[in-house]
Short mmCIF file of C-alpha atoms and ligand atoms in Angstrom, two decimals:
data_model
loop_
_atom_site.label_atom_id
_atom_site.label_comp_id
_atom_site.label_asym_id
_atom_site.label_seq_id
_atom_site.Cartn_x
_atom_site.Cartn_y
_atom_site.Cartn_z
CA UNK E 620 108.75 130.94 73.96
CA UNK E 621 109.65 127.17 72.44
CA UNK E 622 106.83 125.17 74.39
CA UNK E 623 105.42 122.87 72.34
CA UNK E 624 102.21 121.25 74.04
CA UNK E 625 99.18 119.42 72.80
CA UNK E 626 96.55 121.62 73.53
CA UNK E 627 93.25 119.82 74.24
CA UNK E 628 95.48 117.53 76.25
CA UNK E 629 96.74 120.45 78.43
CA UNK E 630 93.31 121.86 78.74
CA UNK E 631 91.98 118.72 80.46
CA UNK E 632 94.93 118.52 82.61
CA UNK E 633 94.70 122.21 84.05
CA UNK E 634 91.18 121.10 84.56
CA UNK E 635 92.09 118.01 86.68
CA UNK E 636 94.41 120.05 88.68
CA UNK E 637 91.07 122.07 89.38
CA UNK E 638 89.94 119.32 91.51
CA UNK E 639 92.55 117.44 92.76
CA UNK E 640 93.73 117.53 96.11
CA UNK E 641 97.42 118.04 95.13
CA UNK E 642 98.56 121.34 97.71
CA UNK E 643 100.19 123.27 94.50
CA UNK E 644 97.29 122.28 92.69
CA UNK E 645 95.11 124.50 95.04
CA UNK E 646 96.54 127.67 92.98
CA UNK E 647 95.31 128.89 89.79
CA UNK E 648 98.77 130.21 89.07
CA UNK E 649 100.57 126.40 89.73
CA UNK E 650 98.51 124.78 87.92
CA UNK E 651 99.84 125.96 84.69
CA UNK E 652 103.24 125.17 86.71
CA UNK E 653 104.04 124.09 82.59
CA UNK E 654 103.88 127.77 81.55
CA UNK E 655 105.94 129.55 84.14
CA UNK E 656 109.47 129.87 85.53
CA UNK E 657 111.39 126.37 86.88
CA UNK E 658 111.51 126.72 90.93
CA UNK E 659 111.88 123.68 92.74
CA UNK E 660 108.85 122.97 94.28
CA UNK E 661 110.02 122.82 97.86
CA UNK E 662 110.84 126.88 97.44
CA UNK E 663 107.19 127.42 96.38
CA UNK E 664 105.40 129.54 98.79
CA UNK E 665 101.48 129.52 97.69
CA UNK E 666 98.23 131.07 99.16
CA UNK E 667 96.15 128.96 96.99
CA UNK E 668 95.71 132.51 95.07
CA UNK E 669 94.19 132.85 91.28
CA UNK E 670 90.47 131.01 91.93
CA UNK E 671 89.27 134.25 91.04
CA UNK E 672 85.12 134.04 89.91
CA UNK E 673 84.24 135.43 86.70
CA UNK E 674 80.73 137.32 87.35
CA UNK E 675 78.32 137.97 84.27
CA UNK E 676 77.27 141.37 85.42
CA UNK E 677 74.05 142.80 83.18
CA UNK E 678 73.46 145.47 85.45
CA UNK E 679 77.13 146.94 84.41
CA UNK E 680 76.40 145.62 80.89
CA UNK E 681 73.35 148.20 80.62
CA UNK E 682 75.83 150.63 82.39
CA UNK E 683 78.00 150.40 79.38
CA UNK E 684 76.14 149.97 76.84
CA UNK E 685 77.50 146.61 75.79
CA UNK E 686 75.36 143.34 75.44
CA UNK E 687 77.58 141.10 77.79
CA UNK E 688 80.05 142.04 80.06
CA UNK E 689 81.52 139.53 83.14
CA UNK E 690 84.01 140.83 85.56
CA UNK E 691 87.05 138.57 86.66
CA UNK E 692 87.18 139.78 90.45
CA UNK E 693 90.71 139.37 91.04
CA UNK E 694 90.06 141.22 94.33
CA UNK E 695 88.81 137.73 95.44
CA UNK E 696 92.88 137.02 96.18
CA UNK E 697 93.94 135.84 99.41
CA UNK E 698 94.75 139.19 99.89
CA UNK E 699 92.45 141.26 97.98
CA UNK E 700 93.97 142.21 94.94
CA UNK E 701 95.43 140.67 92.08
CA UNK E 702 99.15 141.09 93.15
CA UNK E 703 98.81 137.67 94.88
CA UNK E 704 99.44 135.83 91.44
CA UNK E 705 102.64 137.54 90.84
CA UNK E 706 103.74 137.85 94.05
CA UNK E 707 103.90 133.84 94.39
CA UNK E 708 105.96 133.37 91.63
CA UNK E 709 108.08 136.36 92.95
CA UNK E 710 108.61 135.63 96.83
CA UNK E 711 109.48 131.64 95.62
CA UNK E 712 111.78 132.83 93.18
CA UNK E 713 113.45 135.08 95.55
CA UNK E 714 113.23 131.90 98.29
CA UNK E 715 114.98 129.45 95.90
CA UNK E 716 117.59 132.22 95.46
CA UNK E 717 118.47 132.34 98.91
CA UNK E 718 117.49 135.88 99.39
CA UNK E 719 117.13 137.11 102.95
CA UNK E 720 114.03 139.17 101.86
CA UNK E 721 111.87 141.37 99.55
CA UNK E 722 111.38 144.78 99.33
CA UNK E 723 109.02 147.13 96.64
CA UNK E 724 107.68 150.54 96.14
CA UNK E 725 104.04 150.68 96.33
CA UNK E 726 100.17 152.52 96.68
CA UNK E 727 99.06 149.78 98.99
CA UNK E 728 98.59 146.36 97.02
CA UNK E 729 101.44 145.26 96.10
CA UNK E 730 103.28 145.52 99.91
CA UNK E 731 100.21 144.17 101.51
CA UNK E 732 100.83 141.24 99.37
CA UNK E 733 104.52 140.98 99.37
CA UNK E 734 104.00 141.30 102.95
CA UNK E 735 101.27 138.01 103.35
CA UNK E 736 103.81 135.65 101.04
CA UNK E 737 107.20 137.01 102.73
CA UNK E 738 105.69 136.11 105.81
CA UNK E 739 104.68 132.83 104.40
CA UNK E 740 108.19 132.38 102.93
CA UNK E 741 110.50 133.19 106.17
CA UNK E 742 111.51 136.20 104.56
CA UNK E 743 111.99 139.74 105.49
CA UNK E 744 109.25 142.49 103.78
CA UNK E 745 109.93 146.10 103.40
CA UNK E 746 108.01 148.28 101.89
CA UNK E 747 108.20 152.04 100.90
CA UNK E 748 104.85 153.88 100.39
CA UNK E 749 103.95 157.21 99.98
CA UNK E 750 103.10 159.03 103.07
CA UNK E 751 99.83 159.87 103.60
CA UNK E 752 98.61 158.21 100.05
CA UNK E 753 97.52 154.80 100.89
CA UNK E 754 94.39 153.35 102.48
CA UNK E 755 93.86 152.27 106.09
CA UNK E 756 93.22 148.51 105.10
CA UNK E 757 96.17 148.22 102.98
CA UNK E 758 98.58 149.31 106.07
CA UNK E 759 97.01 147.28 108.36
CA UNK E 760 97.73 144.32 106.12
CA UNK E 761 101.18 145.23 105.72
CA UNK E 762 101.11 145.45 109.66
CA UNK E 763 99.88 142.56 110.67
CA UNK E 764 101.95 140.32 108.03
CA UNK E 765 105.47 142.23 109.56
CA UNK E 766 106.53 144.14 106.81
CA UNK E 767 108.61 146.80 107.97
CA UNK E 768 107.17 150.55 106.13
CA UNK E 769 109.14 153.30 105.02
CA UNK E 770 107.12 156.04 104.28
CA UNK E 771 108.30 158.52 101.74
CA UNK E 772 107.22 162.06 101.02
CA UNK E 773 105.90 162.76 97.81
CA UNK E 774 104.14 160.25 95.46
CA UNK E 775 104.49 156.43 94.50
CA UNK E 776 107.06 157.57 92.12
CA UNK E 777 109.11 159.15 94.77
CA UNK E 778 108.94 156.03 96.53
CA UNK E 779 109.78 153.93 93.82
CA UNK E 780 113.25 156.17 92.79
CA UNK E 781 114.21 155.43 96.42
CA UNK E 782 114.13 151.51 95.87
CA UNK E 783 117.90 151.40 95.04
CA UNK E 784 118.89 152.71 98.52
CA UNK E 785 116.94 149.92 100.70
CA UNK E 786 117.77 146.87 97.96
CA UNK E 787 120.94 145.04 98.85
CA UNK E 788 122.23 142.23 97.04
CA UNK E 789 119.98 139.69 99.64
CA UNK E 790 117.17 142.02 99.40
CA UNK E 791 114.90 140.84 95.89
CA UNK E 792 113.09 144.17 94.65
CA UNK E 793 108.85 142.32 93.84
CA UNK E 794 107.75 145.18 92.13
CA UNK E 795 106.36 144.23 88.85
CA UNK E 796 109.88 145.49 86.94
CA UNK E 797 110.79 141.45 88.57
CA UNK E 798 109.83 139.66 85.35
CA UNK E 799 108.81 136.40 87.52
CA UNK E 800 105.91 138.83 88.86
CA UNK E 801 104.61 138.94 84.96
CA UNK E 802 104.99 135.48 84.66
CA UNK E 803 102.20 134.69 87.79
CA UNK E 804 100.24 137.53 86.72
CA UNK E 805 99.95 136.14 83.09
CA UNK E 806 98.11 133.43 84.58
CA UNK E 807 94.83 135.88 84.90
CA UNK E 808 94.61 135.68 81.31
CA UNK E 809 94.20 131.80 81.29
CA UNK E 810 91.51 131.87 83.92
CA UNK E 811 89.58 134.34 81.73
CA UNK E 812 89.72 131.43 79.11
CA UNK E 813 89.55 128.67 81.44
CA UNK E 814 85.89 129.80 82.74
CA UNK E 815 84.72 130.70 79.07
CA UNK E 816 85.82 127.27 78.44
CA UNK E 817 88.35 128.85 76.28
CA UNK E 818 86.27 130.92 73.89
CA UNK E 819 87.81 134.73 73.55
CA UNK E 820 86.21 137.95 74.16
CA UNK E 821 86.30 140.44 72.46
CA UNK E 822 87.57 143.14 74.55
CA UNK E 823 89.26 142.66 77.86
CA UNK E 824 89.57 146.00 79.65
CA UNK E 825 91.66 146.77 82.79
CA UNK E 826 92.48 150.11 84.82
CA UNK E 827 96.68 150.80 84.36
CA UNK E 828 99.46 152.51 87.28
CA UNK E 829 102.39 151.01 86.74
CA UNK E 830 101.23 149.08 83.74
CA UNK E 831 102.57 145.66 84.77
CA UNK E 832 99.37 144.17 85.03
CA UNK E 833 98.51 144.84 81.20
CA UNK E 834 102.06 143.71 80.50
CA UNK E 835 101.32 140.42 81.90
CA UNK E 836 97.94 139.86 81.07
CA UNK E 837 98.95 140.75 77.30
CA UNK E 838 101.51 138.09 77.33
CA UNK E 839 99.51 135.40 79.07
CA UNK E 840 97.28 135.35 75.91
CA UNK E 841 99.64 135.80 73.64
CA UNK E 842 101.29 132.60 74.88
CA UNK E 843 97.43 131.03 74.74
CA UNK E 844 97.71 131.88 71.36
CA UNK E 845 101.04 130.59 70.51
CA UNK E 846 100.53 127.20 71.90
CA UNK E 847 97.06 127.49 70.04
CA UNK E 848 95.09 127.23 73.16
CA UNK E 849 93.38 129.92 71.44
CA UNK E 850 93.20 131.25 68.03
CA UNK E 851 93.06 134.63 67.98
CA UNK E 852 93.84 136.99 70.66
CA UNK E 853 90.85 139.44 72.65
CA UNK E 854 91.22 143.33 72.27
CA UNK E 855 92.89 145.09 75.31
CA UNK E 856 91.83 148.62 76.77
CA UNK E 857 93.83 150.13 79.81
CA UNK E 858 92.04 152.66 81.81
CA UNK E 859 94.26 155.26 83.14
CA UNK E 860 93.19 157.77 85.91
CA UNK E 861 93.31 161.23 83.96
CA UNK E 862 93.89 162.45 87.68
CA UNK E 863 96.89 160.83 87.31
CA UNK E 864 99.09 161.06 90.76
CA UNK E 865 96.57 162.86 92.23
CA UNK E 866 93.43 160.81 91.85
CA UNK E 867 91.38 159.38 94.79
CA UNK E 868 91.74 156.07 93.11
CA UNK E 869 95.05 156.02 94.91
CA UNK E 870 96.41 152.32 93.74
CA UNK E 871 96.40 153.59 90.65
CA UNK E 872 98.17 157.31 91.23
CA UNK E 873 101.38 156.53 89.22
CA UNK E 874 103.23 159.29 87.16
CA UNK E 875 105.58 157.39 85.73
CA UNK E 876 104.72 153.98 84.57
CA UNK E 877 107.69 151.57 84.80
CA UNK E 878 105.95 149.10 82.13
CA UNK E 879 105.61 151.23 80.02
CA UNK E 880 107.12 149.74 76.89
CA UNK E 881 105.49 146.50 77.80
CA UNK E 882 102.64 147.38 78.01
CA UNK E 883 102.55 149.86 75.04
CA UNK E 884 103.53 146.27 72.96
CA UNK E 885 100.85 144.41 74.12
CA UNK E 886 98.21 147.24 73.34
CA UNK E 887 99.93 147.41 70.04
CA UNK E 888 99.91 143.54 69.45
CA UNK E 889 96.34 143.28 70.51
CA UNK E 890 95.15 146.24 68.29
CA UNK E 891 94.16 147.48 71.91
CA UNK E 892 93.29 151.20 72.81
CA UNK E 893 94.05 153.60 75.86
CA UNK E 894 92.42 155.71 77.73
CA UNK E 895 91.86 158.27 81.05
CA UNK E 896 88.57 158.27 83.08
CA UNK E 897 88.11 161.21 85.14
CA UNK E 898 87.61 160.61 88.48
CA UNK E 899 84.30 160.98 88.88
CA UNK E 900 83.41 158.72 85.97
CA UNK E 901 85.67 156.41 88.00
CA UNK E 902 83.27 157.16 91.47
CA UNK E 903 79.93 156.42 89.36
CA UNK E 904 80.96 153.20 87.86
CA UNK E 905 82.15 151.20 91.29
CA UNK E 906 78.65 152.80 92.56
CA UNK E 907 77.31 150.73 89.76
CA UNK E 908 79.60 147.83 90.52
CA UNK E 909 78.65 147.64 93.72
CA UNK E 910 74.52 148.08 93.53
CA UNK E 911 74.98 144.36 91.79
CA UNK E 912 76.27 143.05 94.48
CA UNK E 913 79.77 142.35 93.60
CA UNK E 914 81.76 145.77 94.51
CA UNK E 915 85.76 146.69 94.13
CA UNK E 916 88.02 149.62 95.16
CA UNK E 917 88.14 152.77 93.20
CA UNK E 918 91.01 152.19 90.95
CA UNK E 919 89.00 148.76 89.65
CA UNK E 920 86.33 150.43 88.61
CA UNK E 921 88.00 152.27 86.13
CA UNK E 922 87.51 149.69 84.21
CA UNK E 923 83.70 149.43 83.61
CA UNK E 924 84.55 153.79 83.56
CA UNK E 925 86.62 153.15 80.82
CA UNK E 926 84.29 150.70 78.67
CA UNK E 927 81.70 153.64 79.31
CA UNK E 928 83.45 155.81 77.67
CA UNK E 929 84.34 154.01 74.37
CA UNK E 930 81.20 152.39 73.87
CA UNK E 931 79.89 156.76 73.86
CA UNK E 932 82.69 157.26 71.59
CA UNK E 933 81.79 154.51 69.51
CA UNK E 934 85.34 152.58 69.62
CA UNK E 935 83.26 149.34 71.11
CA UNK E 936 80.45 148.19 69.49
CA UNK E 937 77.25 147.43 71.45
CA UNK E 938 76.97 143.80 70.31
CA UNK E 939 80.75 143.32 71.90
CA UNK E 940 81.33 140.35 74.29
CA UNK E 941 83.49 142.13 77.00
CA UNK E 942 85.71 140.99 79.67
CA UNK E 943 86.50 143.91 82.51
CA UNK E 944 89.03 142.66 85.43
CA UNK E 945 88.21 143.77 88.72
CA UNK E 946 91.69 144.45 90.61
CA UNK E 947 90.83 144.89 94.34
CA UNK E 948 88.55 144.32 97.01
CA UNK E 949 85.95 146.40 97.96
CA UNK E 950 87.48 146.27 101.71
CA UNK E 951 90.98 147.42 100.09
CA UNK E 952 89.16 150.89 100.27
CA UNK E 953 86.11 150.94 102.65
CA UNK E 954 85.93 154.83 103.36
CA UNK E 955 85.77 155.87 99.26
CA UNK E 956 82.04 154.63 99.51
CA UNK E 957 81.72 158.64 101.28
CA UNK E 958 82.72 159.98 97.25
CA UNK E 959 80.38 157.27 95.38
CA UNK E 960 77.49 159.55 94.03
CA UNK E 961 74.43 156.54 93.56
N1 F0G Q 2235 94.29 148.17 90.42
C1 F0G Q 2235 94.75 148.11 91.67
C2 F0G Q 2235 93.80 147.81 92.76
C3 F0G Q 2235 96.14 148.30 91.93
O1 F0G Q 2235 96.59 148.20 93.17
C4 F0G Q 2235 97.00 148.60 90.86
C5 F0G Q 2235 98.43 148.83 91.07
C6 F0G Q 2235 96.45 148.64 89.56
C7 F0G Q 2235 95.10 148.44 89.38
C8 F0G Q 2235 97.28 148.90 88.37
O2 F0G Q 2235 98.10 147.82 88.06
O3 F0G Q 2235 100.30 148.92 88.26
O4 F0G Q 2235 100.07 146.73 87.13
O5 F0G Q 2235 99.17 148.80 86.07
N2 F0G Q 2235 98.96 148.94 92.21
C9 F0G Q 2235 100.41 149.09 92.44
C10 F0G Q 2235 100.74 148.88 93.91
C11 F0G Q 2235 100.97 150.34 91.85
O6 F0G Q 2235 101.77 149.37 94.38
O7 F0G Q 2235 99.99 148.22 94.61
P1 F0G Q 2235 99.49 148.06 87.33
#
């Protein structure tokens, strides 16, 4: 990237945006409109996504073992997850392009919001899902925004290898393989800074399926870095579901991860560290999450599962100052609250 930017200047400016009444401005992914893809602004289809709250949370502090721990809820999206910052930068993209609509594989999140911002947009949404596989809430989204569904037998990465057959050269595939998803989704990285008035943590941890979101997140503080908003870059750690297609956190039952490589670079770059959380250590933390107050869908709580288990292994140490991002709503999944053993 060859941005060159003065950056105490650009700080106060993002923070201006903040509170002006500028439409774009209303989005904590347009506001660094600097750091992202050109698209004329009249193709820009927003949901005023990306205020997401950044919760100190002592109760899942003492859960973990850590000394301070906040969660960035990005289940406080316009549509309950944190696909909503991508999936702006995605649907305008594909607007600006002409494209007649969108289409992606997906365990629930990811269609409900391509379905919200194609409807926004004008645009057609189709999604394939695997049958059976994803919640209630997420369907009903899709539903009432008009996507058309496709379910597929098998698992999300059944659905995913049949993503060639529905594309057509007017159809734009928003799965998180579209690199202008990253580039929206990066933007969760800079409101982690934003809120700690720019000071780093020391561990940022986040549950993985497809691995885009650690892809993006990766390279949104990289890029902090390299326009020395920061100066050194936070430790990553991606929770897995050892479950893996067949876990009851079912946004995040992916065999296959299509970021892979990405994602394995920005672990690598950050001197980061993965991981699998069983199920049940998965159940017991969004218990936890939820008795302060705050709550998430099972595949989020992985996270605070994950930091769990390497502060017991000893690969975090206690005094750490800990970042863990929240993915979805705690709505996004209302009947797992039956598995949650308090
Ligand atoms: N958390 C939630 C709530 C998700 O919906 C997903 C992915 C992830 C975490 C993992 O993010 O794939 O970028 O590593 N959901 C995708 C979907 C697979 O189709 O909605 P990732």
């Amino acid at each position: 990237m060859e941005r060159r930017l003065d950056p105490l200047g650009y700080k106060r400016i993002v923070r201006e945006r903040r509170g002006s009444y500028e439409p774009l401005f209303a989005s904590g992914v347009w506001r660094y409109r600097e750091l992202l893809p050109p698209i004329d602004p009249t193709s820009i289809v927003s949901l005023a996504e990306g205020n997401m709250p950044l919760y100190e949370a002592p109760g899942g502090a003492s859960y973990a073992g850590v000394d301070r721990l906040a969660y960035l809820h990005l289940g406080m999206n316009p549509t309950g997850s944190f696909k909503d910052l991508g999936m702006t930068v995605a649907v305008s993209a594909a607007k600006a392009a002409g494209m007649r609509g969108v289409v992606a594989a997906s365990t629930g999140n990811t269609a409900s919001s391509m379905a919200a911002y194609a409807a926004r947009a004008g645009l057609e949404a189709h999604a394939l899902v695997p049958r059976g596989r994803v919640t209630q809430a997420k369907l009903a989204q899709m539903l009432e925004y008009g996507a058309r569904i496709v379910e597929v037998e098998g698992s999300f990465d059944d659905a995913f290898a049949q993503l060639d057959r529905v594309a057509d050269g007017a159809l734009q595939i928003v799965n998180s393989t579209n690199p202008f998803r990253l580039e929206g989704q990066k933007c969760a990285a800079f409101s982690i800074l934003e809120q700690r008035g720019w000071h780093v943590p020391d561990w940022v941890v986040l549950p993985g399926g497809n691995l885009g979101n650690i892809s993006a997140i990766g390279r949104g503080f990289r890029e902090a870095l390299e326009l020395h908003l920061i100066d050194r870059l936070p430790r990553l750690a991606l929770v897995r579901a050892d479950a893996g297609t067949q876990t009851r956190a079912t946004a995040i039952a992916v065999g296959i991860p299509q970021s892979r490589e990405r994602a394995s670079r920005e672990l690598h770059e950050s001197d980061g560290i993965e991981l699998v959380a069983s199920d049940e250590a998965i159940f017991a933390a969004k218990a936890r999450i939820g008795r302060e107050g705050i709550g998430c869908e099972p595949a989020s709580a992985a996270s605070l599962a994950g930091l769990r288990i390497l502060r017991e292994r000893g690969r975090v140490a206690p005094d750490a100052d800990v970042v863990a991002v929240l993915t979805g709503h705690v709505l996004k999944d209302a009947g797992a609250v039956q598995h949650a053993a308090v």
